[in-house]
CSV table of C-alpha atoms in Angstrom, one decimal:
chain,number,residue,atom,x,y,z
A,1,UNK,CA,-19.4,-10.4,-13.2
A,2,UNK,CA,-18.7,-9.1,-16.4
A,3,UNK,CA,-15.3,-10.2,-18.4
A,4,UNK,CA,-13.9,-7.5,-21.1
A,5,UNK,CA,-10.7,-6.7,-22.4
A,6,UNK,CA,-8.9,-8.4,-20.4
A,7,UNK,CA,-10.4,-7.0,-17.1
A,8,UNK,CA,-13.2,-7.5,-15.1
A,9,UNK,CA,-16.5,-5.8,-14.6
A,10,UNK,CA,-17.2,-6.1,-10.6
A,11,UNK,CA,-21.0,-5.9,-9.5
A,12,UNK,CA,-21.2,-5.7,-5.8
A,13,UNK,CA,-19.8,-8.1,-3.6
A,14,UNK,CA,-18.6,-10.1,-6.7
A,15,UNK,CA,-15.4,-11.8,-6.5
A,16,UNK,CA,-12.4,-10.7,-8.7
A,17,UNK,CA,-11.5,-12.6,-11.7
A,18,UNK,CA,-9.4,-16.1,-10.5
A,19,UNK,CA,-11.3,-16.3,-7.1
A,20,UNK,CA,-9.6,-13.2,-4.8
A,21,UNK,CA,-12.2,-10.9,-3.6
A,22,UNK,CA,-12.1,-7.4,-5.0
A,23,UNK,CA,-13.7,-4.7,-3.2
A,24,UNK,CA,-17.2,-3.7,-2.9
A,25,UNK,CA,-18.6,-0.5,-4.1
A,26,UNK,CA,-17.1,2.7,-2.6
A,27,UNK,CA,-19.9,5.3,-1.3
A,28,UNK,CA,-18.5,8.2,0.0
A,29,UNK,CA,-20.4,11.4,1.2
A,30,UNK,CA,-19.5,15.3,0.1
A,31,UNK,CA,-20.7,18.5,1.2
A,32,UNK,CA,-22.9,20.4,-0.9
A,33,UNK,CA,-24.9,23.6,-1.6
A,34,UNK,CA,-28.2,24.1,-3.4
A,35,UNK,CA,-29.3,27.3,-4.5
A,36,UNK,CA,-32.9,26.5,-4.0
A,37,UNK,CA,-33.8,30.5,-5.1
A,38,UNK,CA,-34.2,33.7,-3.6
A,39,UNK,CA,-37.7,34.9,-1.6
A,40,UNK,CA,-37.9,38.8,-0.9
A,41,UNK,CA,-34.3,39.6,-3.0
A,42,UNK,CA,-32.1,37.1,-0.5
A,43,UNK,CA,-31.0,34.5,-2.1
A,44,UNK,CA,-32.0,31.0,-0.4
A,45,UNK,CA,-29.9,27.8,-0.3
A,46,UNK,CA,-29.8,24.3,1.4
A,47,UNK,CA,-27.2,22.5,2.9
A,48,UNK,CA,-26.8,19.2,1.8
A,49,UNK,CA,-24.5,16.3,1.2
A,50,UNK,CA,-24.5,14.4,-2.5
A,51,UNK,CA,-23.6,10.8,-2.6
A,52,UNK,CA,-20.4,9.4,-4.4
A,53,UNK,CA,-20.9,5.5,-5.3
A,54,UNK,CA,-17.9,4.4,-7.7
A,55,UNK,CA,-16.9,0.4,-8.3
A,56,UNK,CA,-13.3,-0.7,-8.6
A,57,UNK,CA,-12.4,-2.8,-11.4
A,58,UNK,CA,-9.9,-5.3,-11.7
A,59,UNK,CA,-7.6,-5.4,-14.3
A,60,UNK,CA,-5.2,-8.7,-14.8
A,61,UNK,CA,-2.2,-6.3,-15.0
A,62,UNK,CA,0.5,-6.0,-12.2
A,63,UNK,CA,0.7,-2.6,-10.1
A,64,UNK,CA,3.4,-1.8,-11.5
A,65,UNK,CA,2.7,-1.8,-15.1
A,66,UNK,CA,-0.7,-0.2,-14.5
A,67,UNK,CA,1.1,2.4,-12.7
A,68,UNK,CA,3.4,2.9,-15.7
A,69,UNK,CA,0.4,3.2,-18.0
A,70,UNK,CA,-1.7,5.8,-16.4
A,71,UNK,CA,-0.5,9.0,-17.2
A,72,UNK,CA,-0.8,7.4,-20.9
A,73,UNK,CA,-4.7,6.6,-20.1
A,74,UNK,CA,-5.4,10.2,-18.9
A,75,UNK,CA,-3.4,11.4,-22.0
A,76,UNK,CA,-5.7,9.2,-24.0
A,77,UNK,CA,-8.8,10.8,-22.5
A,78,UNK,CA,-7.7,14.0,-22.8
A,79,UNK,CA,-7.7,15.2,-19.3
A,80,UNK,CA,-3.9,16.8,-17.8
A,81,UNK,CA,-3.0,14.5,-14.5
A,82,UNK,CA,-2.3,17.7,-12.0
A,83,UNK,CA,-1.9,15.5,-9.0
A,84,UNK,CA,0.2,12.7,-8.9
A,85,UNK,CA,0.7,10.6,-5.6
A,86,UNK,CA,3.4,8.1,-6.7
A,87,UNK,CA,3.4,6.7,-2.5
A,88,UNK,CA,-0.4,6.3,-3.3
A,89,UNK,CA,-0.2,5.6,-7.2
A,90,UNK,CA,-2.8,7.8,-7.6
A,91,UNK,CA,-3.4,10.5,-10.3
A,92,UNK,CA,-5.8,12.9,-10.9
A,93,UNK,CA,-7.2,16.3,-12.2
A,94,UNK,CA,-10.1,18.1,-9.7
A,95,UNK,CA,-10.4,20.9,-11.9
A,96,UNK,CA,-10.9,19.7,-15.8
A,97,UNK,CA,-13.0,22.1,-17.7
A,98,UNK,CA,-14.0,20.5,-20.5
A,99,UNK,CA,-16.4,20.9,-23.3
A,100,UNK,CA,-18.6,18.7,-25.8
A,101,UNK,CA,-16.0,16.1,-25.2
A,102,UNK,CA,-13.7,13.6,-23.3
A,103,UNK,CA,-11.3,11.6,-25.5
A,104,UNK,CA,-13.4,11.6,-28.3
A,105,UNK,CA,-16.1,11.2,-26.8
A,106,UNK,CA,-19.6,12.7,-26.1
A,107,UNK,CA,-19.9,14.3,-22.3
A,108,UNK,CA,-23.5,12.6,-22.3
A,109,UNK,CA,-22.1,9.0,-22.4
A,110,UNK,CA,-19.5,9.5,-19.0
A,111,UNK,CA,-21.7,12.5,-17.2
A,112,UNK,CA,-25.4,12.9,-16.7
A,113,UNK,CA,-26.2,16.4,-15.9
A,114,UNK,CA,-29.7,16.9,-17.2
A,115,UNK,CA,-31.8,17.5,-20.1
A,116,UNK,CA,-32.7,21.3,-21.5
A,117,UNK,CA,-34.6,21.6,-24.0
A,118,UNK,CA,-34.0,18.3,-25.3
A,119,UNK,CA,-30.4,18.7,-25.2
A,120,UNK,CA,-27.9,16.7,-22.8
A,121,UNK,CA,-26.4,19.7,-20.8
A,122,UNK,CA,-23.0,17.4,-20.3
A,123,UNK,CA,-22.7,18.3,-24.2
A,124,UNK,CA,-23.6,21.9,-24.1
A,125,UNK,CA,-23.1,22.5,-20.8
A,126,UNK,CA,-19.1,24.0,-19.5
A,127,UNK,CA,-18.4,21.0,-17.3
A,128,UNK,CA,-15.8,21.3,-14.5
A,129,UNK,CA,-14.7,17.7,-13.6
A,130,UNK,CA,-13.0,15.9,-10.9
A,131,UNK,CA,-11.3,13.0,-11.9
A,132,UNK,CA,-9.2,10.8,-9.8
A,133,UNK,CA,-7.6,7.1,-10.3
A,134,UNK,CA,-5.9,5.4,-7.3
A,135,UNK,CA,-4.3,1.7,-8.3
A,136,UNK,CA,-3.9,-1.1,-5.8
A,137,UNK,CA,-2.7,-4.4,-6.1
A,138,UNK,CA,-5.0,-7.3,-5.6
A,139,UNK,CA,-2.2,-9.6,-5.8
A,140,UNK,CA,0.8,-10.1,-8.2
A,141,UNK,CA,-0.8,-10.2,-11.2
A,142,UNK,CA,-4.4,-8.0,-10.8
A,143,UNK,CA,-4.8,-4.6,-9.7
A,144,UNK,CA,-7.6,-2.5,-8.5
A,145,UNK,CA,-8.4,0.4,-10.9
A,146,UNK,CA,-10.3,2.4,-8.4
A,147,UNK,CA,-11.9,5.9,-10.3
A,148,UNK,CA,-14.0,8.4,-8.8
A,149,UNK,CA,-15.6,11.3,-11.0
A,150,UNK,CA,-17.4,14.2,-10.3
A,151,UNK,CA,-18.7,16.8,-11.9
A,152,UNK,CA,-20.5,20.5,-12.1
A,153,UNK,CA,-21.8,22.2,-15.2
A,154,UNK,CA,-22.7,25.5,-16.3
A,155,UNK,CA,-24.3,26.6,-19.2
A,156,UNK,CA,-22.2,28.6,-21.6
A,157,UNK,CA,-22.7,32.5,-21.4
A,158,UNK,CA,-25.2,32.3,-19.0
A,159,UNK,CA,-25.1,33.5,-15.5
A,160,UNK,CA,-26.9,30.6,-13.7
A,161,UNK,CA,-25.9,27.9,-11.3
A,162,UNK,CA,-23.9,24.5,-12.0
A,163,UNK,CA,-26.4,21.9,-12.4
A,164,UNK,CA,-24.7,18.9,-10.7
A,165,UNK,CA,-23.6,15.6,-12.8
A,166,UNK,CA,-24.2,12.1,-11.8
A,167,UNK,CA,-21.5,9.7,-13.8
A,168,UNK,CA,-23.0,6.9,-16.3
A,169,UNK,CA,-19.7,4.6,-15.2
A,170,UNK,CA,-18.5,4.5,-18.5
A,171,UNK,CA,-15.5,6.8,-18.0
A,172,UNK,CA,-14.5,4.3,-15.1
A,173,UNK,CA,-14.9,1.6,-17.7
A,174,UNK,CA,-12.7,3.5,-20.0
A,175,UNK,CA,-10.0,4.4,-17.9
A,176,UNK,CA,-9.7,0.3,-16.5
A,177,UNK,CA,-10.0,-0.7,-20.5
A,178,UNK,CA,-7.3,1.6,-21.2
A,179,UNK,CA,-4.9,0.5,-18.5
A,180,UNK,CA,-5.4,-2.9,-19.5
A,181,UNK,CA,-4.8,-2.2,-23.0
A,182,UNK,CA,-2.1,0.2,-22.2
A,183,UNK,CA,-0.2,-2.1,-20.1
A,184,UNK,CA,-0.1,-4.9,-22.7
A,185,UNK,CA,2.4,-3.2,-24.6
């Protein structure tokens, strides 16, 4: 376990900060489609199903508070909240576009989609990204920043295929350091 800002960084199976335990690391299956390339003019593809791990942090901030600070945190980063679930306190974007950068911050550090001719694609690359947050409260005082991003990319005035994007887990850092921050106030 990792302390920082005021939150803490869960490995799996660690307990949360104080003693509760947190939960484990979320792995979560989605369909998927590879273009593996065309024999005789048809195109060919493969059916498959890509692999989602994420790792809920723990903040030491109340729900509610965390919950008021979110919209604030995906302000910060840049990214419009398009779905809001207030039952569910969760809030999210599944169709970003975004280019170069995230808050500031270089696509390479949050999204690993490959290297082109020495170049990280999440920088040069259009990258259509799936963000969501869900809160929960561990108890009275900690919550559960729980974030889960995906994302595509396609190269810029080509006509190719997205290249899918594995995320570093620094955005999930990010958006947990911000709601800590954010709540503070």
């Amino acid at each position: 376990m990792i302390r920082h800002g005021g939150f803490c960084l869960l490995a799996l199976a660690a307990a949360a900060c104080g003693g509760a335990r947190a939960p484990d690391k979320v792995v979560r299956s989605e369909p998927a489609t590879v273009r593996v390339g065309t024999i005789t003019g048809s195109e060919v593809t493969l059916a498959a199903t890509q692999t989602v791990e994420s790792t809920p942090l723990v903040v030491a901030v109340p729900l509610e508070r965390a919950w008021a600070a979110l919209p604030a945190v995906y302000a910060a980063i840049d990214v419009e909240p398009r779905t809001v679930v207030t039952a569910e306190h969760l809030v999210g974007n599944t169709g970003a576009k975004v280019r170069k950068e995230l808050g500031g911050v270089r696509m390479a550090e949050y999204l690993d989609c490959g290297i082109r001719q020495g170049e990280h694609n999440a920088d040069s690359y259009l990258v259509n990204l799936s963000l969501q947050t869900r809160l929960v409260a561990l108890d009275s005082a900690r919550t559960v920043v729980h974030t889960v991003a995906t994302a595509r990319a396609t190269p810029v005035g080509l006509s190719t295929d997205p290249v899918h994007c594995v995320s570093t887990g620094r955005l999930e850092r990010r958006i947990a350091e911000l709601v800590a921050e954010r709540s503070r106030g």
